[in-house]
Short mmCIF file of C-alpha atoms and ligand atoms in Angstrom, two decimals:
data_model
loop_
_atom_site.label_atom_id
_atom_site.label_comp_id
_atom_site.label_asym_id
_atom_site.label_seq_id
_atom_site.Cartn_x
_atom_site.Cartn_y
_atom_site.Cartn_z
CA MET A 1 -18.52 40.16 -8.55
CA ALA A 2 -16.96 37.66 -10.88
CA ARG A 3 -13.70 37.83 -8.99
CA GLY A 4 -15.37 37.18 -5.67
CA ARG A 5 -17.07 34.14 -7.04
CA LEU A 6 -13.83 32.93 -8.56
CA ASN A 7 -11.93 33.22 -5.27
CA THR A 8 -14.47 31.22 -3.34
CA LYS A 9 -14.77 28.61 -6.04
CA ARG A 10 -11.05 28.13 -6.22
CA SER A 11 -10.68 27.71 -2.47
CA ILE A 12 -13.50 25.22 -2.43
CA SER A 13 -12.01 23.16 -5.23
CA ILE A 14 -8.74 22.99 -3.29
CA VAL A 15 -10.32 20.81 -0.58
CA PRO A 16 -10.99 17.68 -2.66
CA CYS A 17 -7.57 18.19 -4.21
CA PHE A 18 -5.85 18.05 -0.80
CA VAL A 19 -7.94 15.09 0.24
CA PHE A 20 -7.05 13.34 -3.01
CA VAL A 21 -3.32 14.02 -2.59
CA GLU A 22 -3.41 12.70 0.94
CA MET A 23 -5.29 9.57 -0.15
CA VAL A 24 -2.67 8.94 -2.83
CA ILE A 25 0.23 9.38 -0.39
CA MET A 26 -1.47 7.15 2.17
CA ALA A 27 -2.20 4.46 -0.42
CA GLY A 28 1.40 4.61 -1.66
CA THR A 29 2.69 4.19 1.88
CA VAL A 30 0.43 1.20 2.51
CA VAL A 31 1.41 -0.47 -0.77
CA LEU A 32 5.11 0.03 -0.05
CA ALA A 33 4.71 -1.36 3.47
CA TYR A 34 2.83 -4.34 2.03
CA HIS A 35 5.61 -5.05 -0.48
CA PHE A 36 8.25 -4.97 2.24
CA GLU A 37 6.16 -7.14 4.53
CA TYR A 38 4.75 -9.85 2.30
CA MET A 39 6.56 -9.77 -1.05
CA ASP A 40 10.17 -10.33 -1.96
CA THR A 41 10.27 -7.18 -4.05
CA PHE A 42 13.41 -5.97 -2.33
CA PRO A 43 16.03 -8.73 -1.98
CA THR A 44 17.76 -8.99 1.38
CA HIS A 45 21.49 -8.27 1.42
CA ILE A 46 23.37 -11.54 2.01
CA GLN A 47 26.01 -11.12 4.71
CA GLY A 48 28.73 -13.61 5.45
CA PHE A 49 29.79 -14.79 8.90
CA PHE A 50 32.78 -15.94 10.92
CA CYS A 51 33.11 -19.66 11.56
CA TYR A 52 31.75 -20.71 14.97
CA ASP A 53 30.94 -17.05 15.81
CA SER A 54 29.35 -17.21 19.27
CA THR A 55 27.51 -13.87 18.70
CA TYR A 56 25.33 -15.58 16.09
CA ALA A 57 25.31 -19.13 17.46
CA LYS A 58 22.62 -18.78 20.14
CA PRO A 59 19.93 -21.51 20.19
CA TYR A 60 16.89 -21.04 18.00
CA PRO A 61 14.03 -19.80 20.25
CA GLY A 62 11.20 -21.19 18.11
CA PRO A 63 8.75 -19.37 15.85
CA GLU A 64 7.70 -15.80 16.63
CA ASP A 65 4.27 -16.90 17.87
CA THR A 66 5.83 -18.79 20.78
CA SER A 67 7.60 -15.65 21.99
CA ARG A 68 6.60 -14.05 25.28
CA ALA A 69 5.86 -10.95 23.21
CA PRO A 70 4.16 -12.55 20.18
CA PRO A 71 3.53 -10.34 17.14
CA VAL A 72 -0.24 -10.71 17.48
CA LEU A 73 -0.14 -9.22 20.99
CA VAL A 74 2.33 -6.47 20.06
CA TYR A 75 0.41 -5.39 16.97
CA SER A 76 -2.97 -5.42 18.73
CA LEU A 77 -1.63 -3.24 21.53
CA VAL A 78 0.08 -0.92 19.03
CA ALA A 79 -3.24 -0.48 17.24
CA ALA A 80 -5.56 -0.41 20.23
CA ILE A 81 -3.89 1.66 22.95
CA PRO A 82 -3.36 4.95 21.03
CA THR A 83 -6.82 4.67 19.44
CA VAL A 84 -8.53 4.19 22.78
CA VAL A 85 -6.50 6.95 24.47
CA ILE A 86 -7.10 9.48 21.68
CA LEU A 87 -10.83 8.67 21.41
CA THR A 88 -11.24 8.92 25.18
CA GLY A 89 -9.26 12.14 25.37
CA GLU A 90 -11.10 13.87 22.54
CA LEU A 91 -14.53 12.81 23.78
CA THR A 92 -13.69 14.00 27.30
CA PHE A 93 -12.62 17.39 25.99
CA PHE A 94 -15.63 17.65 23.77
CA LEU A 95 -17.97 17.06 26.68
CA TRP A 96 -16.09 19.46 28.94
CA GLN A 97 -15.78 22.36 26.58
CA SER A 98 -19.16 23.99 26.98
CA ASN A 99 -18.53 26.74 24.46
CA TRP A 100 -18.37 24.07 21.81
CA ARG A 101 -22.02 23.38 21.92
CA GLU A 102 -22.77 26.55 20.02
CA GLU A 103 -20.40 25.94 17.12
CA LYS A 104 -20.44 22.27 16.56
CA THR A 105 -19.94 22.27 12.83
CA ILE A 106 -17.50 23.99 10.57
CA VAL A 107 -18.63 24.31 7.01
CA SER A 108 -15.88 23.47 4.63
CA GLY A 109 -16.62 23.61 0.97
CA ASP A 110 -20.20 23.57 -0.17
CA CYS A 111 -20.77 19.93 0.57
CA CYS A 112 -18.98 18.85 3.68
CA TYR A 113 -19.90 19.54 7.28
CA PHE A 114 -17.07 18.77 9.60
CA ASN A 115 -17.61 18.30 13.25
CA PRO A 116 -14.44 19.69 14.91
CA LEU A 117 -14.36 16.70 17.22
CA LEU A 118 -14.49 14.33 14.26
CA ARG A 119 -11.91 16.42 12.42
CA ARG A 120 -9.44 16.21 15.29
CA ILE A 121 -9.98 12.49 15.77
CA ILE A 122 -9.57 11.77 12.06
CA ARG A 123 -6.44 13.91 11.86
CA PHE A 124 -4.73 12.45 14.94
CA LEU A 125 -5.56 8.86 14.09
CA GLY A 126 -4.83 9.41 10.39
CA VAL A 127 -1.38 10.80 11.12
CA TYR A 128 -0.90 7.97 13.62
CA SER A 129 -1.62 5.26 11.08
CA PHE A 130 0.49 7.03 8.46
CA GLY A 131 3.39 7.00 10.94
CA LEU A 132 2.74 3.35 11.70
CA PHE A 133 3.21 2.40 8.05
CA THR A 134 6.22 4.72 7.78
CA THR A 135 7.82 3.02 10.78
CA THR A 136 7.19 -0.40 9.19
CA ILE A 137 8.84 0.80 5.98
CA PHE A 138 11.84 2.25 7.82
CA ALA A 139 12.36 -0.92 9.86
CA ASN A 140 11.95 -3.23 6.86
CA ALA A 141 14.21 -1.07 4.69
CA GLY A 142 16.91 -1.14 7.36
CA GLN A 143 16.61 -4.92 7.66
CA VAL A 144 16.76 -5.53 3.92
CA VAL A 145 19.64 -3.13 3.29
CA THR A 146 21.89 -4.26 6.16
CA GLY A 147 21.01 -7.96 6.07
CA SER A 148 22.12 -8.01 9.70
CA GLN A 149 21.75 -11.44 11.30
CA THR A 150 19.90 -12.44 14.45
CA PRO A 151 21.74 -14.01 17.42
CA HIS A 152 20.34 -17.43 16.45
CA PHE A 153 21.40 -17.14 12.81
CA LEU A 154 23.96 -19.96 12.76
CA SER A 155 21.52 -22.33 14.52
CA VAL A 156 18.99 -22.03 11.69
CA CYS A 157 21.63 -21.67 8.94
CA ARG A 158 23.40 -24.90 10.00
CA PRO A 159 26.44 -24.48 7.75
CA ASN A 160 28.56 -27.50 6.92
CA TYR A 161 31.85 -26.29 8.43
CA THR A 162 33.75 -29.23 6.90
CA ALA A 163 32.60 -28.39 3.39
CA LEU A 164 33.28 -24.67 3.96
CA GLY A 165 36.80 -25.46 5.15
CA CYS A 166 36.45 -23.80 8.53
CA GLN A 167 39.58 -24.35 10.59
CA SER A 168 39.71 -21.39 12.95
CA PRO A 169 37.05 -19.02 14.35
CA GLN A 170 38.81 -16.12 12.62
CA GLN A 171 37.90 -17.48 9.21
CA TYR A 172 35.22 -15.53 7.35
CA VAL A 173 32.67 -17.32 5.19
CA ALA A 174 31.42 -15.10 2.37
CA GLU A 175 29.79 -17.87 0.37
CA LYS A 176 26.15 -17.11 -0.39
CA GLN A 177 25.03 -20.75 -0.43
CA ALA A 178 26.57 -21.54 2.97
CA CYS A 179 23.25 -22.38 4.65
CA THR A 180 22.73 -25.70 2.91
CA ALA A 181 21.11 -27.63 5.74
CA GLY A 182 18.91 -24.85 7.07
CA ASN A 183 15.23 -24.17 6.38
CA PRO A 184 15.28 -21.39 3.72
CA ALA A 185 12.32 -19.51 5.26
CA LEU A 186 13.92 -19.46 8.70
CA VAL A 187 17.30 -18.46 7.26
CA SER A 188 15.85 -15.54 5.35
CA ALA A 189 13.93 -14.42 8.47
CA ALA A 190 17.14 -14.68 10.50
CA ARG A 191 18.85 -12.28 8.09
CA LYS A 192 16.45 -9.47 9.05
CA ALA A 193 17.37 -8.14 12.46
CA PHE A 194 18.46 -4.51 12.28
CA PRO A 195 16.45 -2.59 13.38
CA SER A 196 13.90 -4.67 15.30
CA LYS A 197 10.49 -3.98 13.78
CA ASP A 198 8.39 -4.96 16.79
CA THR A 199 10.47 -2.68 18.99
CA ALA A 200 10.22 0.21 16.52
CA LEU A 201 6.42 -0.12 16.32
CA SER A 202 6.06 -0.37 20.10
CA ALA A 203 8.28 2.66 20.64
CA TYR A 204 6.38 4.61 17.99
CA ALA A 205 2.99 3.82 19.56
CA ALA A 206 4.24 4.53 23.09
CA VAL A 207 5.90 7.85 22.25
CA TYR A 208 2.93 9.06 20.21
CA THR A 209 0.49 8.22 22.99
CA VAL A 210 2.71 9.64 25.71
CA MET A 211 3.13 12.90 23.78
CA TYR A 212 -0.63 13.09 23.29
CA ILE A 213 -1.25 12.64 27.00
CA THR A 214 1.51 15.06 28.00
CA LEU A 215 0.56 17.81 25.58
CA VAL A 216 -3.23 17.63 25.60
CA PHE A 217 -4.22 16.71 29.13
CA LYS A 218 -4.07 19.41 31.77
CA VAL A 219 -4.40 17.68 35.13
CA LYS A 220 -4.62 20.06 38.04
CA GLY A 221 -3.88 18.91 41.56
CA SER A 222 -1.73 15.87 40.87
CA ARG A 223 1.86 16.14 39.75
CA LEU A 224 2.44 12.43 39.47
CA ALA A 225 -0.70 11.29 37.67
CA LYS A 226 0.51 12.17 34.17
CA PRO A 227 4.08 10.83 34.53
CA SER A 228 2.74 7.59 36.01
CA VAL A 229 0.41 7.00 33.10
CA CYS A 230 3.16 7.89 30.64
CA LEU A 231 5.72 5.58 32.24
CA LEU A 232 3.08 2.86 32.40
CA LEU A 233 2.69 3.20 28.63
CA LEU A 234 6.43 3.28 27.93
CA CYS A 235 7.03 0.19 30.05
CA PRO A 236 5.46 -2.38 27.64
CA ALA A 237 7.46 -0.93 24.73
CA PHE A 238 10.63 -1.27 26.79
CA LEU A 239 9.66 -4.84 27.73
CA VAL A 240 9.14 -5.81 24.08
CA GLY A 241 12.75 -4.82 23.44
CA VAL A 242 14.04 -6.65 26.50
CA VAL A 243 12.13 -9.82 25.64
CA ARG A 244 13.52 -9.79 22.11
CA VAL A 245 17.08 -9.61 23.44
CA ALA A 246 16.42 -12.21 26.14
CA GLU A 247 14.97 -14.69 23.63
CA PHE A 248 17.94 -14.33 21.25
CA ARG A 249 15.71 -12.83 18.58
CA ASN A 250 17.67 -9.57 18.39
CA HIS A 251 20.89 -7.98 19.57
CA TRP A 252 20.57 -5.05 21.91
CA SER A 253 21.79 -2.76 19.14
CA ASP A 254 18.83 -3.81 16.93
CA VAL A 255 16.47 -3.01 19.79
CA LEU A 256 18.12 0.34 20.44
CA ALA A 257 17.90 1.24 16.76
CA GLY A 258 14.22 0.20 16.83
CA PHE A 259 13.53 2.47 19.79
CA LEU A 260 15.28 5.37 18.08
CA THR A 261 13.47 4.85 14.76
CA GLY A 262 10.01 4.61 16.32
CA GLY A 263 10.61 7.41 18.80
CA ALA A 264 12.04 9.75 16.16
CA ILE A 265 9.16 9.23 13.74
CA ALA A 266 6.58 9.79 16.49
CA THR A 267 8.36 12.93 17.70
CA PHE A 268 8.66 14.34 14.19
CA LEU A 269 4.99 13.76 13.39
CA VAL A 270 3.75 15.21 16.65
CA VAL A 271 6.03 18.25 16.78
CA CYS A 272 6.30 19.22 13.11
CA ILE A 273 3.08 17.93 11.56
CA LEU A 274 0.51 18.03 14.35
CA LYS A 275 2.12 21.08 16.02
CA ASN A 276 1.92 19.42 19.44
CA PHE A 277 -1.77 18.56 18.95
CA HIS A 278 -2.77 22.23 18.98
CA SER A 279 -5.37 22.35 16.28
CA HIS A 280 -7.65 25.25 17.11
CA TRP A 281 -9.56 24.05 20.08
CA ALA A 282 -10.92 27.56 20.49
CA LEU A 283 -13.10 27.99 17.45
CA SER A 284 -13.76 31.60 18.31
CA GLY A 285 -10.19 32.21 17.18
CA PRO A 286 -8.99 32.32 13.60
CA LEU A 287 -11.59 29.91 12.31
CA ALA A 288 -14.66 31.94 13.10
CA PRO A 289 -14.66 34.17 9.99
CA MET A 290 -14.72 31.14 7.79
CA GLY A 291 -17.98 29.85 9.13
CA GLN A 292 -19.55 33.21 8.43
CA LEU A 293 -17.99 33.51 5.05
CA VAL A 294 -19.14 30.22 3.67
CA SER A 295 -22.61 30.28 5.09
CA VAL A 296 -23.20 33.58 3.29
CA PRO A 297 -24.25 33.07 -0.32
CA VAL A 298 -21.48 33.70 -2.83
CA VAL A 299 -23.36 36.65 -4.29
CA ALA A 300 -22.98 38.51 -1.01
CA LEU A 301 -19.19 38.44 -1.16
CA PRO A 302 -18.64 41.55 -3.29
CA CYS A 303 -20.38 43.60 -0.60
CA ILE A 304 -17.02 43.67 1.16
CA GLN A 305 -15.64 46.86 -0.29
CA SER A 306 -12.18 47.17 1.20
CA PRO A 307 -9.69 45.07 -0.74
CA LEU A 308 -7.65 44.59 2.44
CA GLU A 309 -10.54 43.12 4.29
CA LYS A 310 -11.41 40.90 1.38
CA LEU A 311 -7.85 39.67 1.23
CA SER A 312 -7.76 38.81 4.90
CA VAL A 313 -11.04 36.96 4.67
CA VAL A 314 -9.80 34.93 1.74
CA GLN A 315 -6.57 34.19 3.56
CA ASN A 316 -8.42 33.04 6.64
CA HIS A 317 -10.54 30.93 4.41
CA ARG A 318 -7.49 29.32 2.85
CA ALA A 319 -5.74 28.83 6.18
CA ALA A 320 -8.83 27.15 7.49
CA PHE A 321 -8.99 24.86 4.49
CA ALA A 322 -5.37 23.98 4.91
CA ASP A 323 -6.27 23.04 8.48
CA VAL A 324 -9.16 20.86 7.48
CA THR A 325 -7.10 18.61 5.30
C1 NAG B 1 29.60 -31.76 4.96
O1 NAG B 1 30.42 -31.72 3.84
C2 NAG B 1 31.32 -32.85 3.74
C3 NAG B 1 32.26 -32.61 2.59
O2 NAG B 1 31.60 -32.12 1.46
C4 NAG B 1 30.46 -34.12 3.55
O3 NAG B 1 31.28 -35.22 3.48
C5 NAG B 1 29.53 -34.25 4.74
O4 NAG B 1 28.64 -35.33 4.57
C6 NAG B 1 28.69 -32.98 4.93
N1 NAG B 1 27.96 -33.09 6.19
C7 NAG B 1 26.66 -32.91 6.25
C8 NAG B 1 26.04 -33.02 7.59
O5 NAG B 1 25.99 -32.64 5.26
#
């Protein structure tokens, strides 16, 4: 009897532990992203340049807000589109799956009632936002470590070629204080180009949403409906990259690296962490024993005589808890 009670208690106490660990990881990710974004905690690597290098001497296109793909627009779309798509998708499924009506709640622990719909939404959007911060960190880390310059770098740096002794275009300037006439804020922004952050975030959002639509929706009757929606979602992400190259804000290699970073993080999260969005839609499957188990008072547990059966119930219980978090 004591052992039965112990088993259940231990499994129940695991839930807040998992939730706590995940909160800590999430908070750490957000704090790190914040430091990269708004603080100068990590100094940017200072790269030199060749005199009169035409690759970096494109005209300055103005502040980011005047871009045809301004950050405000990009970030709102990155936040809004996947949220709307996932909410719509989950609600649609919830309304369509009639067998759900009977088992709307899963009991997890002795305190928390989880609606499976809510659980799926929280998990998919939680992993999505985690990936969003991870992508920001990756992009910022790449920018700070490489110190790669934008195509308009020399236009904002405005080096004094006479003072630097530039005679031929082959001459390399390694001096750290070369940008004497330039606005320091613009110069430091122009040293952060590889990979392009806006492109990485757009690619991440697009790939995540496209994988959600491809893997979760089962459209019968139309072969082209799903690919059209997916390509429609990938198109804005592609355009963000193109606009950044066209406005001399990034080289095409920065944009390509951004696409790869965002796409890889989205693919990894969806395939390895969310297991292609398959999270026990059919509750009559492996999760069913858990509902029974927990709703029964703890005292009733020792009634299960066979140790094998007991073991399997406890394992199911644990697996289910691992799923919840
Ligand atoms: C560039 O440097 C030279 C030599 O130090 C100086 O004479 C000249 O005034 C500087 N030009 C500008 C625009 O600061």
